Coordinates of N, CA and C in Angstrom, one line a residue:
M638 N 150.6 148.5 148.1 CA 151.7 147.7 147.6 C 152.5 147.0 148.7
K639 N 152.1 147.2 149.9 CA 152.9 146.6 151.0 C 152.8 145.0 150.9
K640 N 151.7 144.5 150.6 CA 151.5 143.0 150.5 C 152.4 142.5 149.4
L641 N 152.4 143.2 148.2 CA 153.2 142.8 147.1 C 154.7 142.9 147.4
T642 N 155.1 144.0 148.1 CA 156.5 144.1 148.5 C 156.9 143.0 149.4
S643 N 156.1 142.7 150.4 CA 156.4 141.6 151.3 C 156.4 140.3 150.6
F644 N 155.5 140.0 149.6 CA 155.5 138.8 148.9 C 156.8 138.6 148.1
L645 N 157.2 139.7 147.4 CA 158.4 139.7 146.6 C 159.7 139.5 147.4
A646 N 159.6 140.1 148.6 CA 160.8 140.0 149.5 C 161.0 138.5 150.0
S647 N 159.9 137.7 149.9 CA 160.0 136.3 150.3 C 160.6 135.4 149.2
K648 N 160.8 136.0 148.0 CA 161.3 135.2 146.9 C 162.8 135.4 146.8
T649 N 163.5 134.5 146.1 CA 164.9 134.6 145.9 C 165.2 135.8 144.9
T650 N 166.5 136.2 144.9 CA 166.9 137.2 144.0 C 166.8 136.7 142.5
D651 N 167.1 135.4 142.3 CA 167.0 134.9 140.9 C 165.5 134.9 140.5
E652 N 164.6 134.6 141.4 CA 163.2 134.6 141.0 C 162.7 136.1 140.7
R653 N 163.2 137.0 141.5 CA 162.9 138.4 141.2 C 163.5 139.0 140.0
R654 N 164.6 138.4 139.5 CA 165.3 138.9 138.3 C 164.4 138.8 137.1
G655 N 163.6 137.7 137.1 CA 162.7 137.5 135.9 C 161.7 138.6 135.9
L656 N 161.2 139.1 137.0 CA 160.2 140.2 137.0 C 161.0 141.5 136.7
Q657 N 162.2 141.6 137.1 CA 163.0 142.8 136.7 C 163.1 142.9 135.2
T658 N 163.4 141.8 134.5 CA 163.5 141.8 133.1 C 162.1 142.2 132.4
L659 N 161.1 141.6 132.9 CA 159.8 141.9 132.3 C 159.4 143.4 132.5
L660 N 159.7 144.0 133.6 CA 159.3 145.3 133.9 C 160.3 146.4 133.5
E661 N 161.5 145.9 133.1 CA 162.7 146.7 132.9 C 162.9 147.6 134.1
A662 N 163.0 146.9 135.2 CA 163.2 147.6 136.5 C 164.7 147.9 136.7
E663 N 164.9 148.8 137.6 CA 166.3 149.3 137.9 C 167.1 148.1 138.5
G664 N 166.4 147.3 139.3 CA 167.1 146.2 140.0 C 166.1 145.2 140.5
P665 N 166.6 144.1 141.1 CA 165.7 143.0 141.5 C 165.1 143.2 142.9
D666 N 165.5 144.3 143.6 CA 165.0 144.5 144.9 C 163.5 144.8 144.8
P667 N 162.7 144.3 145.8 CA 161.2 144.6 145.8 C 160.9 146.0 145.6
K668 N 161.6 147.0 146.1 CA 161.3 148.4 146.0 C 161.4 148.8 144.5
H669 N 162.4 148.3 143.8 CA 162.6 148.6 142.4 C 161.5 148.0 141.6
L670 N 161.1 146.7 141.9 CA 160.1 146.1 141.1 C 158.7 146.7 141.3
V671 N 158.4 147.1 142.5 CA 157.2 147.8 142.7 C 157.1 149.2 142.0
A672 N 158.3 149.9 142.1 CA 158.3 151.2 141.4 C 158.2 151.0 139.9
A673 N 158.8 150.0 139.3 CA 158.7 149.7 137.9 C 157.3 149.3 137.5
L674 N 156.6 148.6 138.4 CA 155.2 148.2 138.1 C 154.3 149.4 138.1
L675 N 154.5 150.3 139.1 CA 153.7 151.5 139.1 C 154.0 152.4 137.9
W676 N 155.3 152.5 137.5 CA 155.6 153.3 136.3 C 155.0 152.7 135.0
N677 N 154.9 151.4 134.9 CA 154.4 150.8 133.7 C 152.9 150.8 133.7
S678 N 152.2 150.9 134.8 CA 150.8 150.8 134.9 C 150.0 152.1 135.1
T679 N 150.7 153.2 135.2 CA 150.1 154.5 135.4 C 150.6 155.5 134.4
S680 N 149.8 156.6 134.3 CA 150.3 157.7 133.4 C 151.4 158.5 134.2
L681 N 152.1 159.3 133.4 CA 153.1 160.1 134.0 C 152.6 161.0 135.2
L682 N 151.4 161.6 134.9 CA 150.9 162.5 135.9 C 150.5 161.8 137.2
Q683 N 149.9 160.6 137.0 CA 149.6 159.7 138.1 C 150.8 159.3 138.9
Y684 N 151.9 159.0 138.2 CA 153.1 158.5 138.8 C 153.7 159.6 139.6
V685 N 153.7 160.8 139.1 CA 154.4 162.0 139.8 C 153.5 162.6 140.9
F686 N 152.2 162.7 140.7 CA 151.4 163.5 141.6 C 150.5 162.7 142.5
T687 N 150.5 161.4 142.4 CA 149.7 160.5 143.3 C 150.5 159.4 143.9
D688 N 149.9 158.7 144.9 CA 150.6 157.6 145.5 C 150.5 156.4 144.5
G689 N 149.6 156.5 143.5 CA 149.5 155.4 142.6 C 148.5 154.4 143.0
P690 N 148.1 153.5 142.2 CA 147.1 152.4 142.5 C 147.7 151.3 143.4
T691 N 146.9 150.5 144.0 CA 147.4 149.4 144.7 C 147.6 148.3 143.6
Y692 N 148.3 147.2 144.0 CA 148.5 146.1 143.1 C 147.1 145.5 142.7
Y693 N 146.2 145.4 143.7 CA 144.9 144.9 143.4 C 144.2 145.7 142.3
Q694 N 144.3 147.0 142.4 CA 143.7 147.9 141.4 C 144.3 147.8 140.0
I695 N 145.7 147.5 140.0 CA 146.4 147.3 138.8 C 145.8 146.0 138.1
V696 N 145.7 145.0 138.9 CA 145.2 143.7 138.3 C 143.8 143.9 137.9
Q697 N 143.0 144.6 138.6 CA 141.6 144.8 138.2 C 141.6 145.6 136.9
S698 N 142.4 146.6 136.7 CA 142.4 147.4 135.5 C 142.8 146.6 134.3
V699 N 143.8 145.7 134.4 CA 144.2 144.8 133.3 C 143.1 143.9 133.0
A700 N 142.5 143.3 134.0 CA 141.4 142.4 133.7 C 140.2 143.1 133.0
R701 N 139.9 144.3 133.4 CA 138.8 145.0 132.7 C 139.2 145.4 131.3
R702 N 140.4 145.7 131.1 CA 140.9 146.0 129.7 C 140.8 144.8 128.8
L703 N 140.9 143.6 129.4 CA 140.7 142.4 128.6 C 139.2 141.9 128.6
K704 N 138.4 142.8 129.2 CA 136.9 142.5 129.2 C 136.6 141.3 130.1
I705 N 137.4 141.2 131.2 CA 137.1 140.1 132.2 C 136.4 140.8 133.3
R706 N 135.4 140.2 133.8 CA 134.6 140.7 134.9 C 135.5 140.7 136.2
A707 N 135.6 141.9 136.8 CA 136.5 142.0 137.9 C 135.8 142.7 139.1
D708 N 135.0 142.0 139.8 CA 134.3 142.6 141.0 C 135.2 142.9 142.1
D709 N 134.8 143.9 142.9 CA 135.7 144.3 144.1 C 135.9 143.2 145.1
G710 N 134.9 142.2 145.1 CA 135.1 141.1 146.1 C 136.0 140.0 145.6
D711 N 136.4 140.0 144.4 CA 137.3 139.0 143.8 C 138.7 139.1 144.4
S712 N 139.3 138.0 144.8 CA 140.7 138.0 145.3 C 141.6 138.3 144.2
V713 N 142.8 138.8 144.6 CA 143.8 139.1 143.6 C 144.3 137.9 142.9
E714 N 144.4 136.8 143.7 CA 144.8 135.5 143.1 C 143.8 135.0 142.0
H715 N 142.5 135.2 142.3 CA 141.5 134.8 141.4 C 141.6 135.6 140.1
L716 N 141.8 136.9 140.2 CA 141.9 137.8 139.0 C 143.2 137.5 138.2
E717 N 144.3 137.2 138.9 CA 145.5 136.8 138.2 C 145.2 135.5 137.4
C718 N 144.5 134.6 137.9 CA 144.2 133.3 137.2 C 143.3 133.6 136.1
E719 N 142.3 134.5 136.3 CA 141.4 134.8 135.2 C 142.1 135.5 134.0
I720 N 143.1 136.3 134.3 CA 143.9 136.9 133.2 C 144.6 135.9 132.5
S721 N 145.3 135.0 133.2 CA 146.1 133.9 132.6 C 145.1 133.0 131.7
Q722 N 144.0 132.7 132.2 CA 143.0 131.8 131.5 C 142.6 132.5 130.2
H723 N 142.3 133.8 130.3 CA 141.9 134.6 129.1 C 142.9 134.6 128.0
L724 N 144.2 134.8 128.4 CA 145.3 134.8 127.5 C 145.5 133.4 126.9
F725 N 145.5 132.4 127.8 CA 145.6 131.0 127.3 C 144.6 130.7 126.3
K726 N 143.3 131.1 126.5 CA 142.2 130.8 125.6 C 142.5 131.4 124.3
T727 N 143.0 132.7 124.3 CA 143.3 133.4 123.0 C 144.4 132.7 122.3
I728 N 145.4 132.3 123.0 CA 146.6 131.6 122.4 C 146.1 130.2 121.8
W729 N 145.3 129.5 122.6 CA 144.8 128.2 122.1 C 144.0 128.3 120.9
E730 N 143.1 129.3 120.8 CA 142.2 129.5 119.7 C 143.0 129.8 118.4
K731 N 144.2 130.4 118.5 CA 145.0 130.7 117.4 C 145.8 129.5 116.8
M732 N 145.8 128.4 117.6 CA 146.5 127.3 117.2 C 145.7 126.3 116.3
T733 N 146.3 125.6 115.5 CA 145.6 124.6 114.7 C 145.4 123.3 115.5
P734 N 144.5 122.4 115.2 CA 144.3 121.2 115.9 C 145.6 120.4 116.1
E735 N 146.4 120.4 115.1 CA 147.7 119.7 115.1 C 148.6 120.4 116.1
Q736 N 148.6 121.7 116.2 CA 149.5 122.4 117.1 C 149.0 122.2 118.6
R737 N 147.7 122.1 118.8 CA 147.2 121.9 120.1 C 147.6 120.5 120.6
E738 N 147.5 119.5 119.7 CA 147.8 118.1 120.1 C 149.3 118.1 120.4
E739 N 150.1 118.7 119.6 CA 151.6 118.7 119.8 C 151.9 119.4 121.0
L740 N 151.3 120.5 121.3 CA 151.6 121.3 122.5 C 151.3 120.5 123.8
T741 N 150.1 119.8 123.8 CA 149.7 118.9 124.9 C 150.8 117.9 125.1
K742 N 151.2 117.3 124.0 CA 152.3 116.2 124.1 C 153.6 116.8 124.7
K743 N 154.0 117.9 124.2 CA 155.2 118.5 124.6 C 155.2 118.9 126.1
L744 N 154.0 119.5 126.5 CA 153.9 119.9 127.9 C 154.0 118.7 128.8
K745 N 153.3 117.6 128.4 CA 153.4 116.4 129.2 C 154.8 115.9 129.3
E746 N 155.5 115.9 128.2 CA 156.9 115.5 128.2 C 157.8 116.4 129.1
A747 N 157.5 117.7 129.0 CA 158.3 118.7 129.8 C 158.1 118.5 131.3
M748 N 156.9 118.2 131.7 CA 156.6 118.2 133.1 C 156.9 116.8 133.7
G749 N 156.8 115.8 132.9 CA 157.0 114.4 133.4 C 155.7 113.9 134.0
N750 N 155.5 112.6 133.9 CA 154.2 112.0 134.4 C 154.0 112.2 135.9
D751 N 155.0 112.2 136.6 CA 154.8 112.3 138.1 C 154.3 113.7 138.5
N752 N 154.7 114.7 137.7 CA 154.3 116.1 138.0 C 153.0 116.5 137.3
F753 N 152.6 115.7 136.4 CA 151.4 116.1 135.7 C 150.2 115.6 136.5
S754 N 149.5 116.5 137.1 CA 148.5 116.1 138.1 C 147.3 115.4 137.4
A755 N 146.5 114.8 138.2 CA 145.4 114.0 137.7 C 144.4 114.8 136.9
A756 N 144.3 116.1 137.1 CA 143.4 116.9 136.3 C 143.8 117.0 134.9
F757 N 145.1 116.8 134.6 CA 145.6 116.9 133.3 C 145.6 115.6 132.5
T758 N 145.1 114.5 133.2 CA 145.1 113.2 132.5 C 143.7 112.7 132.3
T759 N 142.7 113.6 132.6 CA 141.3 113.2 132.4 C 141.0 113.3 130.9
G760 N 139.9 112.7 130.5 CA 139.4 112.8 129.1 C 139.1 114.2 128.6
A761 N 139.0 115.1 129.6 CA 138.7 116.5 129.2 C 139.8 117.1 128.4
G762 N 141.0 116.7 128.7 CA 142.2 117.2 128.0 C 142.8 118.4 128.7
L763 N 143.9 118.8 128.1 CA 144.7 119.9 128.7 C 144.0 121.2 128.7
Y764 N 143.3 121.6 127.6 CA 142.6 122.9 127.6 C 141.5 123.0 128.6
A765 N 140.7 122.0 128.7 CA 139.6 122.0 129.7 C 140.2 122.0 131.1
A766 N 141.3 121.3 131.4 CA 141.9 121.3 132.7 C 142.4 122.7 133.1
L767 N 143.1 123.3 132.1 CA 143.6 124.7 132.4 C 142.6 125.8 132.5
M768 N 141.4 125.5 131.9 CA 140.3 126.5 132.0 C 139.3 126.2 133.1
A769 N 139.6 125.1 133.9 CA 138.7 124.8 135.0 C 138.7 125.9 136.1
A770 N 137.5 126.1 136.6 CA 137.4 127.1 137.6 C 138.1 126.8 139.0
N771 N 138.2 125.5 139.2 CA 138.8 125.0 140.5 C 140.2 124.5 140.3
L772 N 141.0 125.3 139.6 CA 142.4 124.9 139.4 C 143.2 124.8 140.7
S773 N 144.0 123.8 140.8 CA 144.9 123.7 142.0 C 146.0 124.7 141.8
G774 N 146.8 124.8 142.9 CA 148.0 125.7 142.8 C 148.9 125.3 141.7
F775 N 149.1 123.9 141.5 CA 149.9 123.4 140.4 C 149.3 123.7 139.1
G776 N 148.0 123.6 139.0 CA 147.3 124.0 137.7 C 147.5 125.4 137.4
V777 N 147.3 126.3 138.3 CA 147.5 127.7 138.1 C 149.0 128.0 137.6
Y778 N 149.9 127.3 138.3 CA 151.3 127.5 137.9 C 151.5 127.1 136.5
M779 N 151.0 125.9 136.1 CA 151.1 125.4 134.7 C 150.5 126.4 133.7
L780 N 149.3 126.9 134.1 CA 148.6 127.8 133.2 C 149.5 129.1 133.0
A781 N 149.9 129.7 134.1 CA 150.7 130.9 134.0 C 152.0 130.7 133.3
T782 N 152.6 129.5 133.5 CA 153.9 129.2 132.9 C 153.7 129.1 131.4
T783 N 152.7 128.5 130.9 CA 152.4 128.3 129.5 C 152.1 129.7 128.8
V784 N 151.3 130.5 129.5 CA 151.0 131.8 128.9 C 152.3 132.7 128.9
L785 N 153.0 132.7 130.0 CA 154.3 133.5 130.0 C 155.3 133.0 129.0
G786 N 155.4 131.7 128.8 CA 156.3 131.2 127.8 C 155.9 131.7 126.4
A787 N 154.6 131.8 126.1 CA 154.1 132.2 124.8 C 154.3 133.7 124.6
L788 N 154.1 134.5 125.7 CA 154.2 136.0 125.6 C 155.6 136.6 125.6
T789 N 156.5 135.8 126.1 CA 157.8 136.4 126.4 C 159.0 135.7 125.7
S790 N 158.7 135.0 124.7 CA 159.8 134.2 124.1 C 160.9 135.1 123.5
T791 N 160.6 136.3 123.0 CA 161.6 137.1 122.4 C 162.5 137.8 123.4
L792 N 162.1 137.7 124.7 CA 163.0 138.3 125.7 C 164.1 137.4 126.1
S793 N 164.0 136.1 125.7 CA 165.1 135.1 126.1 C 165.3 135.1 127.6
L794 N 164.2 135.0 128.4 CA 164.4 135.0 129.8 C 165.1 133.7 130.3
T795 N 165.9 133.9 131.2 CA 166.5 132.7 131.9 C 166.0 132.8 133.3
L796 N 165.1 131.8 133.6 CA 164.4 131.9 134.9 C 164.7 130.6 135.7
P797 N 164.7 130.7 137.0 CA 165.0 129.5 137.9 C 163.8 128.6 138.0
F798 N 163.1 128.3 136.9 CA 161.9 127.4 136.9 C 162.1 126.4 135.8
V799 N 162.3 125.2 136.2 CA 162.5 124.1 135.2 C 161.3 124.0 134.3
A800 N 160.1 124.1 134.8 CA 158.9 124.0 134.0 C 158.8 125.1 133.0
Y801 N 159.2 126.3 133.4 CA 159.1 127.5 132.5 C 160.0 127.2 131.3
T802 N 161.3 126.8 131.6 CA 162.2 126.6 130.5 C 161.7 125.5 129.6
A803 N 161.2 124.4 130.1 CA 160.8 123.3 129.3 C 159.5 123.6 128.5
V804 N 158.6 124.4 129.2 CA 157.4 124.8 128.5 C 157.7 125.7 127.3
T805 N 158.5 126.7 127.6 CA 158.9 127.6 126.5 C 159.5 126.9 125.3
R806 N 160.4 125.9 125.6 CA 161.0 125.2 124.6 C 159.9 124.4 123.8
A807 N 158.9 123.9 124.5 CA 157.9 123.1 123.9 C 157.0 124.0 123.0
I808 N 156.7 125.1 123.5 CA 155.8 126.0 122.6 C 156.6 126.5 121.4
S809 N 157.9 126.8 121.6 CA 158.7 127.2 120.4 C 158.7 126.2 119.3
V810 N 158.8 124.9 119.8 CA 158.8 123.8 118.8 C 157.5 123.7 118.1
V811 N 156.4 123.9 118.8 CA 155.1 123.8 118.2 C 154.8 125.0 117.2
L812 N 155.0 126.2 117.7 CA 154.6 127.4 117.0 C 155.6 128.0 116.0
G813 N 156.9 127.9 116.4 CA 157.9 128.5 115.6 C 158.0 130.0 115.7
P814 N 158.9 130.7 115.1 CA 159.1 132.1 115.3 C 157.9 132.9 114.8
V815 N 157.2 132.6 113.7 CA 156.1 133.3 113.3 C 154.9 133.1 114.2
G816 N 154.8 131.9 114.7 CA 153.7 131.6 115.7 C 153.8 132.4 116.9
W817 N 155.0 132.8 117.4 CA 155.1 133.6 118.6 C 154.3 134.9 118.4
L818 N 154.5 135.5 117.3 CA 153.8 136.8 117.1 C 152.3 136.7 117.1
G819 N 151.8 135.6 116.4 CA 150.4 135.4 116.4 C 149.8 135.0 117.7
A820 N 150.5 134.2 118.4 CA 150.0 133.7 119.7 C 150.4 134.6 120.9
G821 N 151.4 135.4 120.7 CA 151.9 136.2 121.8 C 151.5 137.6 121.7
L822 N 152.2 138.4 120.9 CA 152.1 139.8 120.9 C 150.6 140.2 120.5
L823 N 150.1 139.5 119.5 CA 148.7 139.9 119.1 C 147.7 139.5 120.1
T824 N 148.0 138.7 121.1 CA 147.1 138.4 122.1 C 146.6 139.6 122.9
L825 N 147.5 140.6 123.0 CA 147.3 141.8 123.8 C 146.7 142.9 122.9
H826 N 146.0 142.6 121.9 CA 145.5 143.7 121.0 C 144.5 144.6 121.7
Q827 N 143.9 144.1 122.8 CA 143.0 144.9 123.5 C 143.7 145.9 124.5
L828 N 144.9 145.7 124.7 CA 145.7 146.6 125.6 C 146.3 147.7 124.9
T829 N 146.5 148.8 125.6 CA 146.9 150.1 124.9 C 148.3 150.4 125.1
G830 N 149.2 149.7 124.4 CA 150.6 150.1 124.4 C 151.5 149.1 125.2
P831 N 152.8 149.3 125.0 CA 153.8 148.5 125.6 C 153.8 148.4 127.1
N832 N 153.4 149.6 127.7 CA 153.4 149.6 129.2 C 152.4 148.6 129.7
W833 N 151.2 148.5 129.1 CA 150.2 147.5 129.5 C 150.7 146.1 129.2
Q834 N 151.4 145.9 128.2 CA 151.9 144.6 127.9 C 152.9 144.1 128.9
R835 N 153.8 145.0 129.3 CA 154.7 144.7 130.4 C 154.0 144.4 131.7
T836 N 153.0 145.2 132.0 CA 152.2 145.1 133.2 C 151.5 143.7 133.2
T837 N 150.9 143.3 132.1 CA 150.2 142.1 132.0 C 151.2 140.9 132.2
N838 N 152.3 141.0 131.5 CA 153.3 139.9 131.7 C 153.8 139.8 133.1
A839 N 153.9 140.9 133.8 CA 154.3 140.9 135.2 C 153.3 140.3 136.1
I840 N 152.0 140.5 135.8 CA 150.9 139.9 136.6 C 151.0 138.4 136.4
V841 N 151.1 137.9 135.2 CA 151.2 136.5 135.0 C 152.4 135.9 135.7
Y842 N 153.5 136.6 135.6 CA 154.7 136.1 136.3 C 154.5 136.0 137.8
I843 N 153.9 137.0 138.4 CA 153.6 137.0 139.8 C 152.7 135.8 140.2
S844 N 151.7 135.6 139.3 CA 150.9 134.4 139.5 C 151.7 133.1 139.5
M845 N 152.6 133.0 138.6 CA 153.5 131.8 138.5 C 154.3 131.7 139.7
L846 N 154.9 132.8 140.2 CA 155.7 132.8 141.4 C 154.8 132.3 142.6
R847 N 153.6 132.9 142.7 CA 152.7 132.6 143.8 C 152.4 131.1 143.9
N848 N 152.3 130.5 142.7 CA 151.8 129.1 142.7 C 152.9 128.1 142.4
A849 N 154.1 128.5 142.3 CA 155.2 127.6 142.0 C 155.3 126.5 143.0
P850 N 155.5 125.2 142.6 CA 155.7 124.1 143.6 C 156.9 124.4 144.5
K851 N 156.7 124.1 145.8 CA 157.7 124.4 146.8 C 158.9 123.4 146.6

C-alpha cells in the first residue's frame, strides 16, 4: 500500500475527500483512506489478523469478480481501466439507442469541443472510443468519470472535477432517477455486497484521479 499512500499524498485534500466519501473513511488523510479501503475489501478476520492485500491484489480481486482477465503481469493502471470499461459496457448496454445518442451529445457539451480529443470525434463514436485498448490518459479519465457518475449519483458527491460534475448532470438528464438504479447499482450484480461496491467505486475514482488533466 506504500505506492497508493504516496500517490494519494500527492493529491489535494479536496480530491481525497471524494474518496473519503466513497469509502466512508474516517478522514481524507492517505492513512485513513488506505485503512478504509482495506476494511472494505477484506473480511474481518483478514483485517484483524493479517497485513491485508496490496492495492494491486485488491484491484485484481475486483477484476476477477467481474470476470475480467487479470494476469499478474498486468499493470494496476491497465486493470483499473479494464474495470471501468467493463462497467461502462454494462451501463451502455442497458441504455436505449435514444439514451446513447443523448448521452453522447450531453458529454460533448459538458466537455466542450476543445477538450474532446480526436478519438471521440471519429466515426466510431463515443462507445468505441471509450472501449479502445489504446485509450489516452484523457480517454481513461473520461471513461472513469462517466462510470463514476453513473454509479454514485445517489451520494451527491461534490468533487473538484468540472468534468465529473458536468458528466453526472448529463447522465442524470438522460437516465433519470429510475435509470440510475438500472445503470448503476445493478451493474454490480456480480459483486458480493456493499463493501465490494464501495471498493469498486474507489478503484474507478483512483483511476479518474490518476488520469485527470493537469
